[in-house]
PDB file of C-alpha atoms in Angstrom:
ATOM      1  CA  MET A  21      29.818 -26.892   0.223  1.00 50.00           C
ATOM      2  CA  SER A  22      27.133 -25.944  -2.074  1.00 54.00           C
ATOM      3  CA  THR A  23      26.962 -26.644  -5.626  1.00 57.00           C
ATOM      4  CA  GLU A  24      25.501 -24.529  -8.388  1.00 58.00           C
ATOM      5  CA  GLY A  25      22.081 -26.417  -8.340  1.00 57.00           C
ATOM      6  CA  GLU A  26      21.454 -26.036  -4.686  1.00 60.00           C
ATOM      7  CA  THR A  27      20.385 -22.315  -3.526  1.00 67.00           C
ATOM      8  CA  GLU A  28      20.667 -21.205   0.128  1.00 64.00           C
ATOM      9  CA  LYS A  29      17.332 -19.818   1.858  1.00 63.00           C
ATOM     10  CA  PRO A  30      18.043 -16.497   3.232  1.00 63.00           C
ATOM     11  CA  LYS A  31      18.210 -16.430   7.048  1.00 65.00           C
ATOM     12  CA  SER A  32      15.455 -14.589   8.638  1.00 64.00           C
ATOM     13  CA  PHE A  33      15.881 -11.817  11.302  1.00 60.00           C
ATOM     14  CA  ASN A  34      13.828 -12.199  14.337  1.00 62.00           C
ATOM     15  CA  LEU A  35      13.425  -9.076  16.459  1.00 62.00           C
ATOM     16  CA  LEU A  36      13.024 -10.314  20.485  1.00 56.00           C
ATOM     17  CA  GLY A  37      12.108 -13.576  18.957  1.00 58.00           C
ATOM     18  CA  ILE A  38       8.746 -12.749  17.692  1.00 58.00           C
ATOM     19  CA  LEU A  39       8.771 -10.352  14.880  1.00 65.00           C
ATOM     20  CA  ASP A  40       9.946 -11.773  11.638  1.00 70.00           C
ATOM     21  CA  VAL A  41      11.440  -8.577  10.181  1.00 68.00           C
ATOM     22  CA  GLN A  42      12.232  -9.879   6.890  1.00 72.00           C
ATOM     23  CA  ASN A  43       8.911 -11.583   6.118  1.00 74.00           C
ATOM     24  CA  ILE A  44       6.346  -9.413   7.432  1.00 79.00           C
ATOM     25  CA  PRO A  45       5.249  -6.553   5.405  1.00 83.00           C
ATOM     26  CA  CYS A  46       6.269  -3.047   6.681  1.00 86.00           C
ATOM     27  CA  ALA A  47       7.911  -4.196   9.996  1.00 85.00           C
ATOM     28  CA  ARG A  48      11.479  -3.461   8.690  1.00 85.00           C
ATOM     29  CA  ASP A  49      10.351   0.315   7.792  1.00 89.00           C
ATOM     30  CA  SER A  50       8.477   0.405  11.021  1.00 91.00           C
ATOM     31  CA  VAL A  51      11.242  -0.361  13.172  1.00 89.00           C
ATOM     32  CA  LEU A  52      14.181   1.531  11.532  1.00 91.00           C
ATOM     33  CA  TYR A  53      11.544   4.745  11.302  1.00 94.00           C
ATOM     34  CA  GLY A  54      10.830   3.854  15.345  1.00 94.00           C
ATOM     35  CA  SER A  55      14.420   3.714  16.168  1.00 94.00           C
ATOM     36  CA  ALA A  56      15.508   6.774  14.405  1.00 95.00           C
ATOM     37  CA  GLY A  57      12.580   8.530  15.930  1.00 95.00           C
ATOM     38  CA  ALA A  58      13.572   7.404  19.177  1.00 96.00           C
ATOM     39  CA  LEU A  59      17.306   8.539  18.792  1.00 96.00           C
ATOM     40  CA  VAL A  60      16.281  11.927  17.675  1.00 96.00           C
ATOM     41  CA  ALA A  61      13.553  12.469  20.617  1.00 95.00           C
ATOM     42  CA  GLY A  62      15.732  11.314  23.199  1.00 96.00           C
ATOM     43  CA  LEU A  63      18.916  12.914  22.386  1.00 96.00           C
ATOM     44  CA  GLY A  64      16.727  16.108  21.712  1.00 96.00           C
ATOM     45  CA  HIS A  65      15.073  15.944  25.410  1.00 96.00           C
ATOM     46  CA  PHE A  66      18.326  15.170  26.841  1.00 96.00           C
ATOM     47  CA  LEU A  67      19.994  18.127  25.147  1.00 96.00           C
ATOM     48  CA  ALA A  68      16.997  20.081  26.483  1.00 95.00           C
ATOM     49  CA  THR A  69      16.753  19.086  30.024  1.00 93.00           C
ATOM     50  CA  SER A  70      20.129  16.876  30.629  1.00 92.00           C
ATOM     51  CA  ARG A  71      17.790  14.358  32.671  1.00 94.00           C
ATOM     52  CA  VAL A  72      18.959  11.075  31.785  1.00 94.00           C
ATOM     53  CA  LYS A  73      16.017   8.967  32.723  1.00 94.00           C
ATOM     54  CA  ARG A  74      13.256  10.873  31.617  1.00 95.00           C
ATOM     55  CA  SER A  75      15.033  11.391  28.229  1.00 95.00           C
ATOM     56  CA  PHE A  76      15.504   7.561  27.936  1.00 95.00           C
ATOM     57  CA  ASP A  77      11.371   7.323  28.841  1.00 95.00           C
ATOM     58  CA  PHE A  78      11.014   9.911  26.145  1.00 94.00           C
ATOM     59  CA  GLY A  79      12.928   7.924  23.724  1.00 95.00           C
ATOM     60  CA  VAL A  80      11.158   4.548  24.654  1.00 96.00           C
ATOM     61  CA  GLY A  81       7.753   6.338  24.188  1.00 95.00           C
ATOM     62  CA  SER A  82       8.586   7.935  21.039  1.00 96.00           C
ATOM     63  CA  PHE A  83       9.924   4.554  19.619  1.00 95.00           C
ATOM     64  CA  LEU A  84       6.514   2.900  20.665  1.00 94.00           C
ATOM     65  CA  LEU A  85       4.493   5.708  19.062  1.00 96.00           C
ATOM     66  CA  THR A  86       6.672   6.156  15.642  1.00 95.00           C
ATOM     67  CA  THR A  87       6.605   2.549  15.384  1.00 93.00           C
ATOM     68  CA  LEU A  88       3.017   1.792  15.515  1.00 94.00           C
ATOM     69  CA  GLY A  89       2.027   4.991  13.722  1.00 95.00           C
ATOM     70  CA  THR A  90       4.217   3.891  10.931  1.00 95.00           C
ATOM     71  CA  TRP A  91       3.111   0.382  10.995  1.00 92.00           C
ATOM     72  CA  MET A  92      -0.641   1.213  10.843  1.00 95.00           C
ATOM     73  CA  PHE A  93      -0.258   3.641   8.146  1.00 96.00           C
ATOM     74  CA  CYS A  94       2.062   1.337   6.013  1.00 94.00           C
ATOM     75  CA  ARG A  95      -0.670  -1.400   6.504  1.00 93.00           C
ATOM     76  CA  TYR A  96      -3.543   0.844   5.774  1.00 96.00           C
ATOM     77  CA  GLN A  97      -1.558   1.827   2.255  1.00 95.00           C
ATOM     78  CA  ASN A  98      -1.065  -1.733   1.466  1.00 94.00           C
ATOM     79  CA  ALA A  99      -4.615  -2.763   2.118  1.00 95.00           C
ATOM     80  CA  LYS A 100      -5.742   0.210  -0.019  1.00 96.00           C
ATOM     81  CA  LEU A 101      -3.225  -1.255  -2.835  1.00 96.00           C
ATOM     82  CA  ARG A 102      -4.801  -4.731  -2.470  1.00 95.00           C
ATOM     83  CA  ILE A 103      -8.269  -3.342  -2.828  1.00 96.00           C
ATOM     84  CA  GLN A 104      -7.240  -1.261  -6.067  1.00 96.00           C
ATOM     85  CA  HIS A 105      -5.675  -4.464  -7.450  1.00 95.00           C
ATOM     86  CA  ARG A 106      -8.536  -6.683  -7.024  1.00 95.00           C
ATOM     87  CA  MET A 107     -10.939  -3.969  -8.378  1.00 93.00           C
ATOM     88  CA  VAL A 108      -8.762  -3.830 -11.610  1.00 93.00           C
ATOM     89  CA  GLN A 109      -8.301  -7.537 -11.817  1.00 92.00           C
ATOM     90  CA  GLU A 110     -12.154  -7.961 -11.924  1.00 90.00           C
ATOM     91  CA  GLY A 111     -12.636  -4.973 -14.388  1.00 87.00           C
ATOM     92  CA  MET A 112     -10.017  -6.847 -16.769  1.00 87.00           C
ATOM     93  CA  LYS A 113     -11.900 -10.334 -15.725  1.00 86.00           C
ATOM     94  CA  ASN A 114     -15.442  -8.757 -16.924  1.00 82.00           C
ATOM     95  CA  LYS A 115     -13.918  -6.826 -19.826  1.00 82.00           C
ATOM     96  CA  VAL A 116     -12.511 -10.307 -21.201  1.00 80.00           C
ATOM     97  CA  MET A 117     -15.823 -12.158 -20.305  1.00 81.00           C
ATOM     98  CA  TYR A 118     -18.218  -9.389 -22.092  1.00 79.00           C
ATOM     99  CA  GLU A 119     -15.930  -8.266 -25.054  1.00 79.00           C
ATOM    100  CA  GLY A 120     -17.987  -8.631 -28.137  1.00 77.00           C
ATOM    101  CA  THR A 121     -21.239  -9.386 -26.710  1.00 79.00           C
ATOM    102  CA  LYS A 122     -24.321  -7.336 -26.415  1.00 79.00           C
ATOM    103  CA  MET A 123     -23.298  -6.676 -22.664  1.00 76.00           C
ATOM    104  CA  ASP A 124     -20.060  -5.072 -23.650  1.00 75.00           C
ATOM    105  CA  PRO A 125     -19.961  -1.732 -21.641  1.00 70.00           C
ATOM    106  CA  THR A 126     -18.124  -0.219 -24.109  1.00 73.00           C
ATOM    107  CA  LYS A 127     -20.162  -0.845 -26.904  1.00 72.00           C
ATOM    108  CA  LYS A 128     -23.220   0.638 -25.054  1.00 66.00           C
ATOM    109  CA  ALA A 129     -21.187   4.106 -24.735  1.00 64.00           C
ATOM    110  CA  ASP A 130     -20.390   4.041 -28.520  1.00 63.00           C
ATOM    111  CA  ARG A 131     -24.084   3.050 -29.077  1.00 61.00           C
ATOM    112  CA  SER A 132     -25.203   5.827 -27.284  1.00 62.00           C
ATOM    113  CA  SER A 133     -22.994   8.410 -28.414  1.00 62.00           C
ATOM    114  CA  LYS A 134     -24.020   7.406 -32.363  1.00 61.00           C
ATOM    115  CA  ASP A 135     -27.693   7.224 -31.042  1.00 60.00           C
ATOM    116  CA  ASN A 136     -27.473  10.943 -30.132  1.00 60.00           C
ATOM    117  CA  GLN A 137     -25.523  12.077 -33.446  1.00 60.00           C
ATOM    118  CA  ILE A 138     -28.463  10.214 -35.177  1.00 60.00           C
ATOM    119  CA  ASP A 139     -31.061  12.381 -33.201  1.00 57.00           C
ATOM    120  CA  ASN A 140     -29.391  15.464 -33.506  1.00 60.00           C
ATOM    121  CA  PRO A 141     -27.386  15.224 -36.656  1.00 59.00           C
ATOM    122  CA  GLY A 142     -26.182  18.969 -36.383  1.00 58.00           C
ATOM    123  CA  PHE A 143     -24.830  18.400 -32.844  1.00 56.00           C
ATOM    124  CA  THR A 144     -22.296  16.319 -31.549  1.00 56.00           C
ATOM    125  CA  ALA A 145     -22.094  15.027 -28.082  1.00 53.00           C
ATOM    126  CA  HIS A 146     -19.168  17.432 -27.103  1.00 56.00           C
ATOM    127  CA  GLU A 147     -21.413  20.820 -28.039  1.00 53.00           C
ATOM    128  CA  ARG A 148     -24.127  20.241 -25.888  1.00 49.00           C
TER     129      ARG A 148
END
């Protein structure tokens, strides 16, 4: 019996004993889309041709293609998202580090627009 202080670790699901579907990113979605694609392709091929073995082979092939395609697309999107997060974190770190100094990029932009207004008092930056 477990008490209130103890929490049970959720049991992970291993597919074929090698693929931990719960902890590997994109694995669950890829397997689900692959299964649905295999069912649709195999059943559709069977309804069109009435050949059982070939329809099964067609379903297995579509499972592999759909699973791998979904896996690669999802991993690519995750990698792209991680790169964007890293860029935002570096930008925030640089903003905090340079804020209030002469190297502050926001002050450079403000200074350049003020310099333009001083050089040409009749024109603003938007009228050029």
